[in-house]
Amino acid sequence: MHIDLLITDVGLPGGMNGRQMADAGREVRPHLKTLFITGYAENAAIGDEQLGPGMRVLTKPFAIDALAARVQELMSA
């Protein structure tokens, strides 16, 4: 299976957060692009870690057009 983009909430149940999931995915696919979805401010949601290349944040609530634009931005980068 070929995966180009991971879209994940920052806060996930079960002990792993969205950033940890993205980091695990990038161990297997170093160029995996990631869109984090969060209801919190970007800095609070991701913490002190900087976003790597190909990573973006979209804060809730958002319009479907904003989601589509962010996906387009990531996929064309």
Tab-separated table of C-alpha atoms in Angstrom:
chain	number	residue	atom	x	y	z
A	1	MET	CA	0.000	0.000	0.000
A	2	HIS	CA	1.313	3.456	-0.908
A	3	ILE	CA	0.366	6.260	1.478
A	4	ASP	CA	1.185	9.867	0.541
A	5	LEU	CA	-0.625	11.791	3.270
A	6	LEU	CA	-1.503	11.135	6.910
A	7	ILE	CA	-4.385	13.149	8.350
A	8	THR	CA	-4.636	12.742	12.107
A	9	ASP	CA	-6.000	14.482	15.142
A	10	VAL	CA	-3.309	15.611	17.554
A	11	GLY	CA	-5.077	14.046	20.536
A	12	LEU	CA	-5.671	10.318	20.152
A	13	PRO	CA	-6.925	7.752	22.668
A	14	GLY	CA	-4.747	4.889	23.803
A	15	GLY	CA	-1.462	6.531	24.692
A	16	MET	CA	-0.135	7.611	21.275
A	17	ASN	CA	-0.694	11.148	20.048
A	18	GLY	CA	-0.852	12.348	16.452
A	19	ARG	CA	2.748	13.585	16.444
A	20	GLN	CA	3.993	10.205	17.661
A	21	MET	CA	1.951	8.502	14.929
A	22	ALA	CA	3.438	10.812	12.293
A	23	ASP	CA	6.967	10.200	13.574
A	24	ALA	CA	6.384	6.430	13.473
A	25	GLY	CA	5.056	6.710	9.921
A	26	ARG	CA	8.077	8.731	8.860
A	27	GLU	CA	10.394	6.011	10.138
A	28	VAL	CA	8.940	3.788	7.402
A	29	ARG	CA	8.189	6.544	4.843
A	30	PRO	CA	10.559	9.488	5.469
A	31	HIS	CA	8.709	11.793	3.057
A	32	LEU	CA	5.227	11.095	4.455
A	33	LYS	CA	3.254	14.332	4.526
A	34	THR	CA	1.120	14.958	7.598
A	35	LEU	CA	-1.855	17.168	8.348
A	36	PHE	CA	-2.596	17.521	12.057
A	37	ILE	CA	-6.162	18.406	13.029
A	38	THR	CA	-6.692	20.028	16.421
A	39	GLY	CA	-9.170	22.007	18.446
A	40	TYR	CA	-6.357	23.763	20.283
A	41	ALA	CA	-3.978	26.529	19.271
A	42	GLU	CA	-1.198	25.253	17.005
A	43	ASN	CA	1.605	25.807	19.526
A	44	ALA	CA	-0.305	24.176	22.380
A	45	ALA	CA	-1.338	21.212	20.246
A	46	ILE	CA	2.092	20.317	18.913
A	47	GLY	CA	4.048	21.412	21.968
A	48	ASP	CA	7.544	22.770	21.753
A	49	GLU	CA	8.470	20.516	18.848
A	50	GLN	CA	8.777	22.254	15.504
A	51	LEU	CA	6.831	20.885	12.576
A	52	GLY	CA	9.032	19.183	10.056
A	53	PRO	CA	8.886	19.643	6.298
A	54	GLY	CA	5.621	18.380	4.871
A	55	MET	CA	3.747	18.866	8.154
A	56	ARG	CA	0.903	21.338	8.630
A	57	VAL	CA	-1.778	22.051	11.247
A	58	LEU	CA	-5.459	22.802	10.683
A	59	THR	CA	-7.416	24.033	13.693
A	60	LYS	CA	-11.044	23.113	14.353
A	61	PRO	CA	-13.594	24.157	13.481
A	62	PHE	CA	-12.796	24.457	9.792
A	63	ALA	CA	-14.730	24.560	6.543
A	64	ILE	CA	-14.359	21.671	4.106
A	65	ASP	CA	-12.826	24.154	1.650
A	66	ALA	CA	-10.056	24.886	4.173
A	67	LEU	CA	-9.359	21.164	4.515
A	68	ALA	CA	-9.253	20.722	0.741
A	69	ALA	CA	-6.912	23.705	0.370
A	70	ARG	CA	-4.544	22.406	3.047
A	71	VAL	CA	-4.465	18.934	1.460
A	72	GLN	CA	-3.777	20.507	-1.946
A	73	GLU	CA	-0.990	22.620	-0.426
A	74	LEU	CA	0.677	19.588	1.138
A	75	MET	CA	0.354	17.367	-1.913
A	76	SER	CA	1.763	19.950	-4.308
A	77	ALA	CA	4.743	20.827	-2.100
